[in-house]
mmCIF file of C-alpha atoms and ligand atoms in Angstrom:
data_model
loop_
_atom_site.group_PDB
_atom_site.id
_atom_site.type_symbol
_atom_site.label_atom_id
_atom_site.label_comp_id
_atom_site.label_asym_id
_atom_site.label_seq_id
_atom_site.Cartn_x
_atom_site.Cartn_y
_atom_site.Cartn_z
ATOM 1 C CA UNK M 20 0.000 0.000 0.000
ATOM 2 C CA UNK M 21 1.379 3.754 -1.036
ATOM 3 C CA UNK M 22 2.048 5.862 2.363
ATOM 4 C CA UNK M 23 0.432 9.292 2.290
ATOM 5 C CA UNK M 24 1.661 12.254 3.648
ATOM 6 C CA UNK M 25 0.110 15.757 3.780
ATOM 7 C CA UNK M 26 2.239 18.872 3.005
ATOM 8 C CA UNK M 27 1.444 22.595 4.299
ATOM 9 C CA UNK M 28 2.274 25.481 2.884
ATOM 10 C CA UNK M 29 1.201 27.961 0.138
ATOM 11 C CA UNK M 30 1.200 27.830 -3.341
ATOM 12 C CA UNK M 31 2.643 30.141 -5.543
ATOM 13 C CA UNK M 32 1.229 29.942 -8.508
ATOM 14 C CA UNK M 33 4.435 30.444 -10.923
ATOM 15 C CA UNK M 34 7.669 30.280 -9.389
ATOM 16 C CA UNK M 35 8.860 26.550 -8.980
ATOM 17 C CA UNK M 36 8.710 26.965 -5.111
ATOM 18 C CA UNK M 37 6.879 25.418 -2.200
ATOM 19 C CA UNK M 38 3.598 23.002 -3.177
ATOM 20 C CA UNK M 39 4.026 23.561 -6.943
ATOM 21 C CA UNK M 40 7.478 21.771 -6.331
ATOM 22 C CA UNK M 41 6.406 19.376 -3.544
ATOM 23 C CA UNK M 42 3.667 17.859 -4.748
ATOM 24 C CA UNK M 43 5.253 16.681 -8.394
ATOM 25 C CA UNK M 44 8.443 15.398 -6.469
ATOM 26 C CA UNK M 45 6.436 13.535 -3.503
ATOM 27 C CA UNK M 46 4.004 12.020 -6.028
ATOM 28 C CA UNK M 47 7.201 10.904 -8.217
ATOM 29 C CA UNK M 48 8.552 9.256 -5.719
ATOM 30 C CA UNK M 49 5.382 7.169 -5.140
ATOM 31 C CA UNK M 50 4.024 8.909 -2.123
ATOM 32 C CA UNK M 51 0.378 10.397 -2.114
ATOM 33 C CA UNK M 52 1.048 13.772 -1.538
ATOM 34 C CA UNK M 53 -2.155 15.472 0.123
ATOM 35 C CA UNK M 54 -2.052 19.622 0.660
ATOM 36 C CA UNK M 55 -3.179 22.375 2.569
ATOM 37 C CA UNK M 56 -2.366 25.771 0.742
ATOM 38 C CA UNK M 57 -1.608 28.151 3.577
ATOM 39 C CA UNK M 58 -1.804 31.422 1.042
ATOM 40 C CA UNK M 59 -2.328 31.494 -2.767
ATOM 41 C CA UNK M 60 0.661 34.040 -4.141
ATOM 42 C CA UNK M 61 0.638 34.831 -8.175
ATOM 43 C CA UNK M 62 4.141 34.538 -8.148
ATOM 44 C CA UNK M 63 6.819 33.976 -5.333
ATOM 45 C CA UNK M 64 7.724 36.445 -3.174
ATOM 46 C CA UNK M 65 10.985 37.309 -5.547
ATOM 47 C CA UNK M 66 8.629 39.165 -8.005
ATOM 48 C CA UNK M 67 7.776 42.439 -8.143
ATOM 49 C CA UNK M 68 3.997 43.186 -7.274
ATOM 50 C CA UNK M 69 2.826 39.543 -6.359
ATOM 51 C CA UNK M 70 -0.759 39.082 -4.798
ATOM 52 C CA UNK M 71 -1.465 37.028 -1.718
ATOM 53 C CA UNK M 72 -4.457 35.362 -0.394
ATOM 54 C CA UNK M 73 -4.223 34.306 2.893
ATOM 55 C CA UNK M 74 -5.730 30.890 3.611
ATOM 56 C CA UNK M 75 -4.802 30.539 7.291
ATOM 57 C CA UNK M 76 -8.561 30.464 8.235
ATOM 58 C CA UNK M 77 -9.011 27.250 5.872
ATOM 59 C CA UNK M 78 -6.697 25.011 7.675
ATOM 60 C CA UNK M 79 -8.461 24.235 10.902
ATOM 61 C CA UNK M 80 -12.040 23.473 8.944
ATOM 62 C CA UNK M 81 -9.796 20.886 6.546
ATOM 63 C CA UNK M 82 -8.501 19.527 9.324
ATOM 64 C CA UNK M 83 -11.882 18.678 11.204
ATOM 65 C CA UNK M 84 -12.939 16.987 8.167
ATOM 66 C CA UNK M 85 -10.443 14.909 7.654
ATOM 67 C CA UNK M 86 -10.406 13.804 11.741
ATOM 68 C CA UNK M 87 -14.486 12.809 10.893
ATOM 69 C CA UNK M 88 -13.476 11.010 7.450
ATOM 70 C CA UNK M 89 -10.859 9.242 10.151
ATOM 71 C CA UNK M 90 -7.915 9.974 6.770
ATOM 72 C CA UNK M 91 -5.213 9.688 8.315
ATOM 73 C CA UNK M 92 -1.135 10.738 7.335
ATOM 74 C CA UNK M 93 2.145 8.992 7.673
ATOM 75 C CA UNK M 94 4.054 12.517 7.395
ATOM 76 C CA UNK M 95 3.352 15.838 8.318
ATOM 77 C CA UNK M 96 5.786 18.152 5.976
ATOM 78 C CA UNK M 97 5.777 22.321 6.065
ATOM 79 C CA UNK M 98 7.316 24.460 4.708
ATOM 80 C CA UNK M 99 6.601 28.475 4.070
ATOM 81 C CA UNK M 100 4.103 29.678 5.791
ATOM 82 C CA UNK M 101 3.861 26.866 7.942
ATOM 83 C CA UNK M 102 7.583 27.880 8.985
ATOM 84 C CA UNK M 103 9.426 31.324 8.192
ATOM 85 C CA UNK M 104 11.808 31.199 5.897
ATOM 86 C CA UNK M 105 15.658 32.840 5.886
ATOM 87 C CA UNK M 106 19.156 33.178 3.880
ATOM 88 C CA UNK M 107 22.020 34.716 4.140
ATOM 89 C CA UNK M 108 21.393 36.085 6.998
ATOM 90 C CA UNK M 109 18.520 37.693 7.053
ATOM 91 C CA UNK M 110 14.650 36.876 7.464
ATOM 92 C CA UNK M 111 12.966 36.545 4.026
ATOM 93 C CA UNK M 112 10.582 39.903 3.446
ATOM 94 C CA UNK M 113 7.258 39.618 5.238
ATOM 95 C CA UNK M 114 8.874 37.193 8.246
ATOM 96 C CA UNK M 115 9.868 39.106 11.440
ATOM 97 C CA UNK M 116 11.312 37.993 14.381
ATOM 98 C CA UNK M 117 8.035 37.208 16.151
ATOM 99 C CA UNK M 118 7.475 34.689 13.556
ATOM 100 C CA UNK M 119 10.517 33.257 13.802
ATOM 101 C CA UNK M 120 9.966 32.245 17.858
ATOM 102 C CA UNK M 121 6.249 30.790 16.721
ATOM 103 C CA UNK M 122 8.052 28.504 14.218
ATOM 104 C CA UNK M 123 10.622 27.606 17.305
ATOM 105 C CA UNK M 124 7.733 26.731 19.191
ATOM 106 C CA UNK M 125 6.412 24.562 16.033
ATOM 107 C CA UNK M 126 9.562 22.854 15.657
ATOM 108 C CA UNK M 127 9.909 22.013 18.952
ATOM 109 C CA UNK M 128 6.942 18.966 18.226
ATOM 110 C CA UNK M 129 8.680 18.234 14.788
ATOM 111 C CA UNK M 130 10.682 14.641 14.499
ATOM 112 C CA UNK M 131 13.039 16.251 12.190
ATOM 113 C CA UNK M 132 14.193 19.980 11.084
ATOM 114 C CA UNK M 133 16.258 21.204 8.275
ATOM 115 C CA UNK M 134 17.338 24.718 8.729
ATOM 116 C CA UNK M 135 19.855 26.219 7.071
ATOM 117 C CA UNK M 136 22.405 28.292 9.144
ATOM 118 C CA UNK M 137 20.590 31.558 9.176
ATOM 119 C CA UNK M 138 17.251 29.784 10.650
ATOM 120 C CA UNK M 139 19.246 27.752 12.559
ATOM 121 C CA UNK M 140 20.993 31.258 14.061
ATOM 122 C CA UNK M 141 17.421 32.866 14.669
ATOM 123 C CA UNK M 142 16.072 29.702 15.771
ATOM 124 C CA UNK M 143 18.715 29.244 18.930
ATOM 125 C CA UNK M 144 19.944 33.135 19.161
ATOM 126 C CA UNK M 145 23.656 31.532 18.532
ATOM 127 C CA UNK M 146 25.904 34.188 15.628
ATOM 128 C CA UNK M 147 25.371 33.403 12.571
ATOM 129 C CA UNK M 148 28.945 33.127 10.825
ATOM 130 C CA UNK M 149 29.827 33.163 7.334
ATOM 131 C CA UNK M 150 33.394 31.487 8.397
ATOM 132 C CA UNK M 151 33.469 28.395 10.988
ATOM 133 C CA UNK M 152 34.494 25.421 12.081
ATOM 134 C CA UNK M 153 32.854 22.138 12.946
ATOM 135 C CA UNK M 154 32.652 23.265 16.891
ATOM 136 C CA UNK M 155 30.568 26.053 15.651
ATOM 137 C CA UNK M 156 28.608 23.479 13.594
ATOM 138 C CA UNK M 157 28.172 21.112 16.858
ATOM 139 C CA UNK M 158 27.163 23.996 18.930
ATOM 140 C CA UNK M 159 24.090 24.984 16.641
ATOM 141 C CA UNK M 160 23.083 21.145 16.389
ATOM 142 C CA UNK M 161 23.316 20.568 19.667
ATOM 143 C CA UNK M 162 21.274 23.774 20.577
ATOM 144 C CA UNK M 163 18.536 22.971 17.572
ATOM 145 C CA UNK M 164 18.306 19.559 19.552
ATOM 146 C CA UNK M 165 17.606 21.241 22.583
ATOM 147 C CA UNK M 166 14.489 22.973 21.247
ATOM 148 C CA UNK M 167 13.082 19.425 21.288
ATOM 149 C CA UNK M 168 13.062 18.067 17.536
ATOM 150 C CA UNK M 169 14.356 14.321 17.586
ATOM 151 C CA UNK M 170 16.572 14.924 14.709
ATOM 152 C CA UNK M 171 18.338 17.896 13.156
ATOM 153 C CA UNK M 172 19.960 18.675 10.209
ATOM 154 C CA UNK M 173 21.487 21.794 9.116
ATOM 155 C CA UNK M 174 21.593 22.375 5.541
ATOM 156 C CA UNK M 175 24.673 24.709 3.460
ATOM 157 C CA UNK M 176 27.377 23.397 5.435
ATOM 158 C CA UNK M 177 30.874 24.145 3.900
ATOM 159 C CA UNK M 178 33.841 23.853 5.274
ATOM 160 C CA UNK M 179 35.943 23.935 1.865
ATOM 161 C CA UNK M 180 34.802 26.485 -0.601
ATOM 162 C CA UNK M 181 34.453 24.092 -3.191
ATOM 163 C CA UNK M 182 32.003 21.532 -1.491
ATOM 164 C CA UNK M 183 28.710 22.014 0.591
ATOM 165 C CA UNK M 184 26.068 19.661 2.078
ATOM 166 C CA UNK M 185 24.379 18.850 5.340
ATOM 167 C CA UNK M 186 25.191 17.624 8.810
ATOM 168 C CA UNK M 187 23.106 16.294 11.340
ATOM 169 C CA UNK M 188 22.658 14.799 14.951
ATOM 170 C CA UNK M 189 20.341 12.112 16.503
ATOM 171 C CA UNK M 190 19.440 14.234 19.483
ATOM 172 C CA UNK M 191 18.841 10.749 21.164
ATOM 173 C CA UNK M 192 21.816 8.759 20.723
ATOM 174 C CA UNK M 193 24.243 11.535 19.982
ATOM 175 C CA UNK M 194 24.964 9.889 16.365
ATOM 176 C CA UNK M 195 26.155 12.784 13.472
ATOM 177 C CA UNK M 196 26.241 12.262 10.110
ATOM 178 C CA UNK M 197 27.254 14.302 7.165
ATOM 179 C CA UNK M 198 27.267 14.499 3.257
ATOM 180 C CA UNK M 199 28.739 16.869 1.221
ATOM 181 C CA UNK M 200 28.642 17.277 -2.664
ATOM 182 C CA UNK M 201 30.316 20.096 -4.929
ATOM 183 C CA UNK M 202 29.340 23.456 -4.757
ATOM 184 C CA UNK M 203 27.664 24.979 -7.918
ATOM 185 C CA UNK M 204 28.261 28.423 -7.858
ATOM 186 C CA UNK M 205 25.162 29.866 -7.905
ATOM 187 C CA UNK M 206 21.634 29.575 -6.177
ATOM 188 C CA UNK M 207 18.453 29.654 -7.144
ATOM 189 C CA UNK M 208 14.942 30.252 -5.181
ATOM 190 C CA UNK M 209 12.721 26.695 -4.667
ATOM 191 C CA UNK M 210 15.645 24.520 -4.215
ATOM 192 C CA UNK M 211 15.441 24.438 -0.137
ATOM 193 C CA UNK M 212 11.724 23.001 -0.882
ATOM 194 C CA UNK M 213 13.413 20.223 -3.818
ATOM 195 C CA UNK M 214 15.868 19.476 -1.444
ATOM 196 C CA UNK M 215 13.341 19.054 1.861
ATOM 197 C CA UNK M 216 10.313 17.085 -0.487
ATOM 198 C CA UNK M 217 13.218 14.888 -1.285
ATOM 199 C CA UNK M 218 13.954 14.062 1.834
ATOM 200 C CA UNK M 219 10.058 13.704 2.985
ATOM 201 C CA UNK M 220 9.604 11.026 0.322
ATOM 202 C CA UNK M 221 12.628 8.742 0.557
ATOM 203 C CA UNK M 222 12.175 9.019 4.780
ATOM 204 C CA UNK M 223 8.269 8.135 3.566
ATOM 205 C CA UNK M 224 9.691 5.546 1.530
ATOM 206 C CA UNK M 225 11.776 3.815 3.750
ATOM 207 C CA UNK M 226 14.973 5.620 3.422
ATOM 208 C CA UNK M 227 17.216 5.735 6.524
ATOM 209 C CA UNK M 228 18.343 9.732 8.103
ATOM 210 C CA UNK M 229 21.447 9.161 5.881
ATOM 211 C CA UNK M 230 20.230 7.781 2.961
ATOM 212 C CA UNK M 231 17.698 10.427 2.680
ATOM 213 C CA UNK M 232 19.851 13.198 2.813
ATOM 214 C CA UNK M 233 22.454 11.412 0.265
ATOM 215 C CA UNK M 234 19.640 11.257 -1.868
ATOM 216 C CA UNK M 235 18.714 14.551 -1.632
ATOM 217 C CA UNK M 236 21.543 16.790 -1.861
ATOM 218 C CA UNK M 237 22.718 14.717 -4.975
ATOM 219 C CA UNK M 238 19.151 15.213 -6.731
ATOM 220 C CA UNK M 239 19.230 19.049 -5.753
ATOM 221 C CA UNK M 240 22.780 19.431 -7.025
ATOM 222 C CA UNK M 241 22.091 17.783 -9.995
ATOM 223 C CA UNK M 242 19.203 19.879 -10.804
ATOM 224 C CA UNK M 243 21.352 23.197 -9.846
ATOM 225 C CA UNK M 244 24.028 21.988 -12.232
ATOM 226 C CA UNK M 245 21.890 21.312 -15.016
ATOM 227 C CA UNK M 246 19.881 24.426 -15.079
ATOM 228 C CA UNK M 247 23.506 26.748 -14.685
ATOM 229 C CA UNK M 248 24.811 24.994 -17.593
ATOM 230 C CA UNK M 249 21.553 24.818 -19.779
ATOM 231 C CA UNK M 250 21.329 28.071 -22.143
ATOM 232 C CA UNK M 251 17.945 29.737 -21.693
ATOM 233 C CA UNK M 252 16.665 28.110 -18.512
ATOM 234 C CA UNK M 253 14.315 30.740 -16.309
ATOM 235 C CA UNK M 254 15.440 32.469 -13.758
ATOM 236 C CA UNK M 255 13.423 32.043 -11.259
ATOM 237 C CA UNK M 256 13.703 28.334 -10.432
ATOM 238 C CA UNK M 257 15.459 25.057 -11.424
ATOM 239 C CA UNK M 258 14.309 22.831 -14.180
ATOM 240 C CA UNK M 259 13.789 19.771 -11.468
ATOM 241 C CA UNK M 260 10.927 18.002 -14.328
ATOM 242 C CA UNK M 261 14.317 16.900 -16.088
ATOM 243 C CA UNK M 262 15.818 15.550 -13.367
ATOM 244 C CA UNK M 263 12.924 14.229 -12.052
ATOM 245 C CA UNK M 264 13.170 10.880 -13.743
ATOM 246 C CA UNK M 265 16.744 9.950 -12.170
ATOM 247 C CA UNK M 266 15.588 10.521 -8.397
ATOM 248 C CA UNK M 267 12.407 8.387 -9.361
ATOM 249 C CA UNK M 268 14.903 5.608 -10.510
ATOM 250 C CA UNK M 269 16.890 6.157 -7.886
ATOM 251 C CA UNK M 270 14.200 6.103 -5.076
ATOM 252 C CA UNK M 271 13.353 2.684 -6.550
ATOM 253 C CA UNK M 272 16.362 1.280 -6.415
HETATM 254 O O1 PXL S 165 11.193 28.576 -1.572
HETATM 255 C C1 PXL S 165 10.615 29.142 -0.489
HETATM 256 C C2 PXL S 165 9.444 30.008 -0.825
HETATM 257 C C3 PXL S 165 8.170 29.511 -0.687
HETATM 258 N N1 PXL S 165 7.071 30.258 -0.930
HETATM 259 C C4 PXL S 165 7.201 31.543 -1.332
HETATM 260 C C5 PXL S 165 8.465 32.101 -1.519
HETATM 261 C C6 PXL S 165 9.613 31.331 -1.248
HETATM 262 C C7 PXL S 165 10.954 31.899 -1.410
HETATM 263 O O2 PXL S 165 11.157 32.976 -1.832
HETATM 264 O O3 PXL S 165 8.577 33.358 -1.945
HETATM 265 C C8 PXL S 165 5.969 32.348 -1.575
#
């Protein structure tokens, strides 16, 4: 029998970002990939002028019918909206500080968070440092783990310029494991959700921590590398549909 998870979070309606991005990779990977769309957005929040329609007020009502339909989920994903969102440094427009100690409070009941470093620096009030070391790298995991999550991994981890990747920590037994691909110099908006539906579906699928995240940075390279070297690709996202095909074989192996 297929698992089935439900994913929250809005939907912007072009941009290659959020549930327009998790529910083709979830479903590829032979989950069944319910949604609740927090806010409907024309575009994502990197265009000029989008519109927004909050949705907030939907998700409890959803919710009640699906407890008296008894449908039930083997995953509980979110992402924007359901979460606040930063890079580099800085909260993502429309995200204040507030927001980011409601989502603390959220991720305290979570089984497993991906920050990057900049959430991760908001999240536990540690610096956030463009230049470290793996002590620095312990201290945030081990501080994320305090907030209660049963695993954490932080994402854009690089301690050579030339590589980047993920390292994480079984808050339980203290186990750490990391994965590290090249870099790709460049970044593009929607590959934080690639990377994280990735990881949903092979944990859904029966992927171990590890595995997973293998999985997953190697798909979102990928996808990164193809679009920088493919002539007349948008600019807004990554062409993951052509990529797609490879993670499903992979996922299956
Ligand atoms: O990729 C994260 C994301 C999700 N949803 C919206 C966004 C972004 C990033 O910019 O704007 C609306």
């Amino acid at each position: 029998m297929i698992k089935r998870i439900v994913t929250i979070q809005d939907i912007s309606c072009v941009g290659k970002c959020s549930l327009t991005v998790a529910l083709p990779i979830i479903s590829a990977m032979g989950v069944e990939t319910a949604i609740i769309p927090t806010a409907v957005l024309s575009t994502h929040t990197m265009f000029q002028g989008f519109t927004c329609k909050d949705l907030t007020d939907q998700i409890t009502p959803i919710a009640e019918h699906w407890k008296k339909e008894k449908i039930g989920f083997d995953a509980i994903y979110t992402g924007y909206l359901g979460s606040f969102m930063a890079d580099n440094g800085k909260l993502y427009p429309a995200f204040d500080e507030a927001y980011a100690k409601e989502n603390t409070r959220l991720c305290s009941k979570a089984d497993l968070i991906v920050p990057n470093l900049t959430e991760a620096s908001f999240m536990t009030g540690l610096p956030y440092k463009t230049e470290y070391d793996r002590s620095y790298i312990m201290d945030m995991l081990k501080a994320l783990s305090q907030l209660g999550p049963k695993y954490v991994v932080l994402t854009g981890v690089s301690f050579q310029p030339d590589k980047i990747g993920v390292m994480g920590l079984d808050s339980e037994t203290g186990e750490t494991f990391e994965y590290y691909t090249d870099r790709v110099p460049t970044s593009y908006h929607g590959t934080g959700d690639i990377f994280s539906s990735t990881v949903v579906g092979a944990l859904v699928r029966g992927k171990s921590l590890p595995e997973a995240f293998k999985i997953a940075c190697d798909y979102t390279k990928d996808t990164i590398e193809y679009t920088f070297n493919t002539p007349g690709t948008n600019s807004y996202g990554v062409d993951f549909e052509v990529t797609l095909p490879e993670l499903v074989r992979r996922i299956n192996e």
